[in-house]
Amino acid sequence: MLSEKAKNSILKLQDKYPVKRSALLPALHVAQAEIGYLPQKVQQEVADLFDLNVTEVHSVVTFYDMFFEEPTGKHLLHVCKNISCMLRGSDEVIAKFRAKLGLKPGEKTTGDKQFTLVASECLAACDRAPMMIANDKVIGPIEEKDIDSIIEETKKMDGHPCPVPNIDIERGASH
Amino acid sequence: MSTETKNKQSENIKQEMINLTIDGQVVSTPKGSTVYQAAQQLGIDIPIFCYQDRMPALGACRMCLVEVEKMPKLAASCSQGAMEGMVVHTKSKKAEDGRKSIIEFLLINHPLDCPICDKGGECPLQDNTLDYGSGISRFVEDKRKLEKKTALGPLLIVDQERCIACARCTRFGEIVAGDDALKLKDRGFRTEIGTPNDQPVESKFIGNTIQMCPVGALTSQVYRFRARPWDNDTVESTCTLCAVGCNMKVDTRDNEILRVRSVENRDVNDIWMCDKGFFGYEHVNDDNRIKTPLIRRNGELVPAGWEEVLELIANKFKEVKASPKVGALGGSPLTVEENYFFQKLFREVVESPNVDARVGLSQQDKDQEAIPAGTEISLGEIESLDNVLVLGSDLTETFPVIWLRLKQGMNNGAKVVVTGHHQTEVSPHSNKEIIHAPGEEFAVLDQLEKEVLPTLKGKSALFIGEQYLKSTSRRKILSTLLKWKKQNPELSLNILEGTGNDLGARFAGMHPAIGPAGSDAKQTGLSSSDMLIQASKEPWDLFYVAGANPAAKVPAPLWDQIREKTKFLVVQDLFLTKTAEEADVVLPTLSFIEKGGHVINIEGRIQEIRAAKSAPEGLLSDAEIFTLIAQRLGTTLILDKEFSEHLKVERLPFKVPTQLEEISASTQLEEIKGEQLRLSLSQKLFDHGTRVQYSPAIEQLVKEPTISIHPEEAINRLLKEGDLVVVESEQGTLKGTLKVTEAVAKATVVIPEGFPELSVAQLGMKLSNATAVIVKKG
């Protein structure tokens, strides 16, 4: 359930756009920042705030790699897998991360719920391929030898960020 | 740029033409056309998947690639604007190679399970592959494996492997139906179509997506694995399950109906239909249909021969001839011709003026009614309206395809104002909405007169529905609307009420005050509710009921009295309805798919229905039954030449008076006392009427009927959602489950009609909207 604070933040976001539907992406970030992820019930709540059908919200949530329908780890590692990064070795980078984090095939989140690894669609920094975003930090070009230190540095961060500035909510129930 | 200004501009520049060359032929096309449209003008075939001409071009599938000189890459002709001097090649090597590649890409992950796919034989992907593909696959890798049979509700099955992500179905939900029923999920090569967690799809129009799908991704559960298209016999007919009268094709195989598809008619349904139309035919195949005439012997209904029952009825008719206590009820599911015979049989052979098709419907006399149902504009014109006022009409539940036409009108820039006793599926799309309690119609009309009427520009239309029409103030409301019309000549009046062939029954003369073709009845008879009320008080000689179920439309104790006092009851129907179960003689008859004739839709359009399959053995149509009975009484029932002439016009004229005289007899709104709320009767597309009940697929779409009130009223009465409540009127009580929702106006209780398990008829005869009732804990 979204808190009243989160709902109010979302209503305020809607006021910033001529068409309130345009506020859907930041609203989903707010909801995700509070709950930690976006289960069906929360998608329904957001849909209700926008007078949208939940099918529409669900379509948006599944389209973007930054939204999660399942609980995630505290830290998010998005490694780009699109063409520029792939040609520059992202497959190997992803494999290395999986091995270091001890992720079994099919797993995205480590057993200690510290990391979620996403092989991501283009993150818009092809000049730094192969690249990644650790929480909100853009890193690249990644070399295999850097991977240990990237994991260590990420551990020191606050965790999964919310890109919407100045919102008044309690962060991350799932962390 | 808003759609509206875009449209205005396209109107202004309509005459501006541009010239281009396609495959060596010069074509002149209006500015703003696409290359695809220009090619269509020349009759040049370009293959498509995602493009559907009722929706804006998307350019997602790339099937329509063509070569345009001086452009570096192939262009998608569906979205490429035609430009002056353009030289286009649709059959050049480059274009053909491009399309060949697109087909090859689409087939990489398409399962090619055509032998077990329902789309096989009528599949654009098959056809385009044959016409434009290479014929040889170079793909040797593994295809992706996805869910192949996900049922999304009782009608639709999704095969994710076959989907080519053209987005036709999802865009239909966004653009045409406005219900966002299906959506694209995930992205890239993982894209699927469906609903969150494969929940049942929430739509009244999903059959259209099955028809539009260019591959076998969306198929019908009802038609699944039943036939190949080339095995089917197809007959074009008209749907009579509501008063829109969508044009349809019925596919049968071995004399069994397998499916119904829509047929394009720009004036009526365009290319659409609702799910009741697509799947509501199933009752015709149902095994519960009455198979022989039945006669009551020793208290039991037992099978009998036609000779015996017809003779018995003919003899009864002789006995009761010219008696004032004889009545003919029903006619909505019958054709115009059958209704004509029905009233003629009673008026001329039995010599009874008591004929009425309006069983359980609003039965105001001609003065109160003021203007009968009908539309000034054709349904096709709705798409080009600038302003629309929908007053008290739940469009998607009563005239579903009118909503699709109106939504297209909105896509073209129409502004829509909605008023009513509760929110509807149209509400989220409206530009302005006023929700108000029954009885407050005049305050709302006043507000509209001040705020909305002066802003109307261009072609405007009023659609007035049953919430306002089933009111004791109907005449006064219509009189106000006529005043508006006088001020604004471009405002059309459209009265949306009734269902099936109600207009046809009336035109044929199944009305106590109206004879065939709108003539005055020679002798005015009793309305159906007056007949029933009289029969509940004093002995009644005979009721002949055809295609109606009066037992379900009056309070149960009243019906018991009626039945007791009625000496002879004949019921003619497809199924053993509550009325039929208590009849002396039951006559089985034919459905609208097994007979021919004419029906009249809400716009007064006279359309044909045709037999798509032969009649079940031993059954006769309503017309045949009436004719045989008349023969036994020495009369030959024929359609008068004069009357048949009337059926030759396309649409009956809809005459709107310029004004209505005030009549003193108009009833005043009853006062609300204390805890009372005002009743509003609602309609549901999927109700528990006889035909839905015996159509297994859409029967599953019926939602449990509830008694709905506003949260404030619930708090005041210490009631909560799900409580069992009792509704009390002066004439009766009704028990049901409470729904508490802000969608309903305050001081209002909304109860749906058409549910035997929540029979609003128990609250009394002649119910109107705004009847005062009490809601309390049951």
PDB file of C-alpha atoms in Angstrom, chain B residues 107 110-123 125-126 143 148 159 161-162 215-216 219 223-231 253:
ATOM      1  CA  LEU B 107       9.048 -15.953 -39.684  1.00  0.00           C
ATOM      2  CA  HIS B 110       6.800 -17.504 -35.905  1.00  0.00           C
ATOM      3  CA  PRO B 111       6.097 -21.159 -35.112  1.00  0.00           C
ATOM      4  CA  LEU B 112       4.680 -22.072 -38.561  1.00  0.00           C
ATOM      5  CA  ASP B 113       2.174 -24.339 -36.884  1.00  0.00           C
ATOM      6  CA  CYS B 114      -0.362 -23.479 -39.563  1.00  0.00           C
ATOM      7  CA  PRO B 115      -1.784 -27.025 -39.665  1.00  0.00           C
ATOM      8  CA  ILE B 116      -3.152 -26.592 -36.151  1.00  0.00           C
ATOM      9  CA  CYS B 117      -3.822 -22.854 -36.296  1.00  0.00           C
ATOM     10  CA  ASP B 118      -7.380 -21.552 -36.530  1.00  0.00           C
ATOM     11  CA  LYS B 119      -6.190 -18.668 -38.695  1.00  0.00           C
ATOM     12  CA  GLY B 120      -4.942 -21.035 -41.386  1.00  0.00           C
ATOM     13  CA  GLY B 121      -6.659 -20.325 -44.680  1.00  0.00           C
ATOM     14  CA  GLU B 122      -7.564 -16.741 -43.857  1.00  0.00           C
ATOM     15  CA  CYS B 123      -4.220 -15.588 -42.497  1.00  0.00           C
ATOM     16  CA  LEU B 125       0.830 -13.832 -42.733  1.00  0.00           C
ATOM     17  CA  GLN B 126       0.263 -16.958 -44.822  1.00  0.00           C
ATOM     18  CA  LYS B 143      12.786 -20.824 -32.319  1.00  0.00           C
ATOM     19  CA  LYS B 148       0.809 -21.202 -26.695  1.00  0.00           C
ATOM     20  CA  ASP B 159      -0.669 -17.749 -28.583  1.00  0.00           C
ATOM     21  CA  GLU B 161       4.640 -17.576 -30.222  1.00  0.00           C
ATOM     22  CA  ARG B 162       2.534 -16.581 -33.201  1.00  0.00           C
ATOM     23  CA  VAL B 215      -1.818 -13.917 -37.562  1.00  0.00           C
ATOM     24  CA  GLY B 216      -3.174 -16.658 -35.319  1.00  0.00           C
ATOM     25  CA  THR B 219      -8.151 -16.703 -31.601  1.00  0.00           C
ATOM     26  CA  TYR B 223     -14.453 -21.304 -32.633  1.00  0.00           C
ATOM     27  CA  ARG B 224     -11.258 -23.072 -31.565  1.00  0.00           C
ATOM     28  CA  PHE B 225     -10.471 -26.105 -33.722  1.00  0.00           C
ATOM     29  CA  ARG B 226     -13.986 -26.169 -35.146  1.00  0.00           C
ATOM     30  CA  ALA B 227     -13.455 -25.598 -38.848  1.00  0.00           C
ATOM     31  CA  ARG B 228     -11.311 -24.383 -41.713  1.00  0.00           C
ATOM     32  CA  PRO B 229     -12.662 -21.244 -43.314  1.00  0.00           C
ATOM     33  CA  TRP B 230     -13.110 -22.948 -46.678  1.00  0.00           C
ATOM     34  CA  ASP B 231     -15.398 -25.533 -45.091  1.00  0.00           C
ATOM     35  CA  ARG B 253     -20.683 -25.958 -41.175  1.00  0.00           C
TER      36      ARG B 253
END
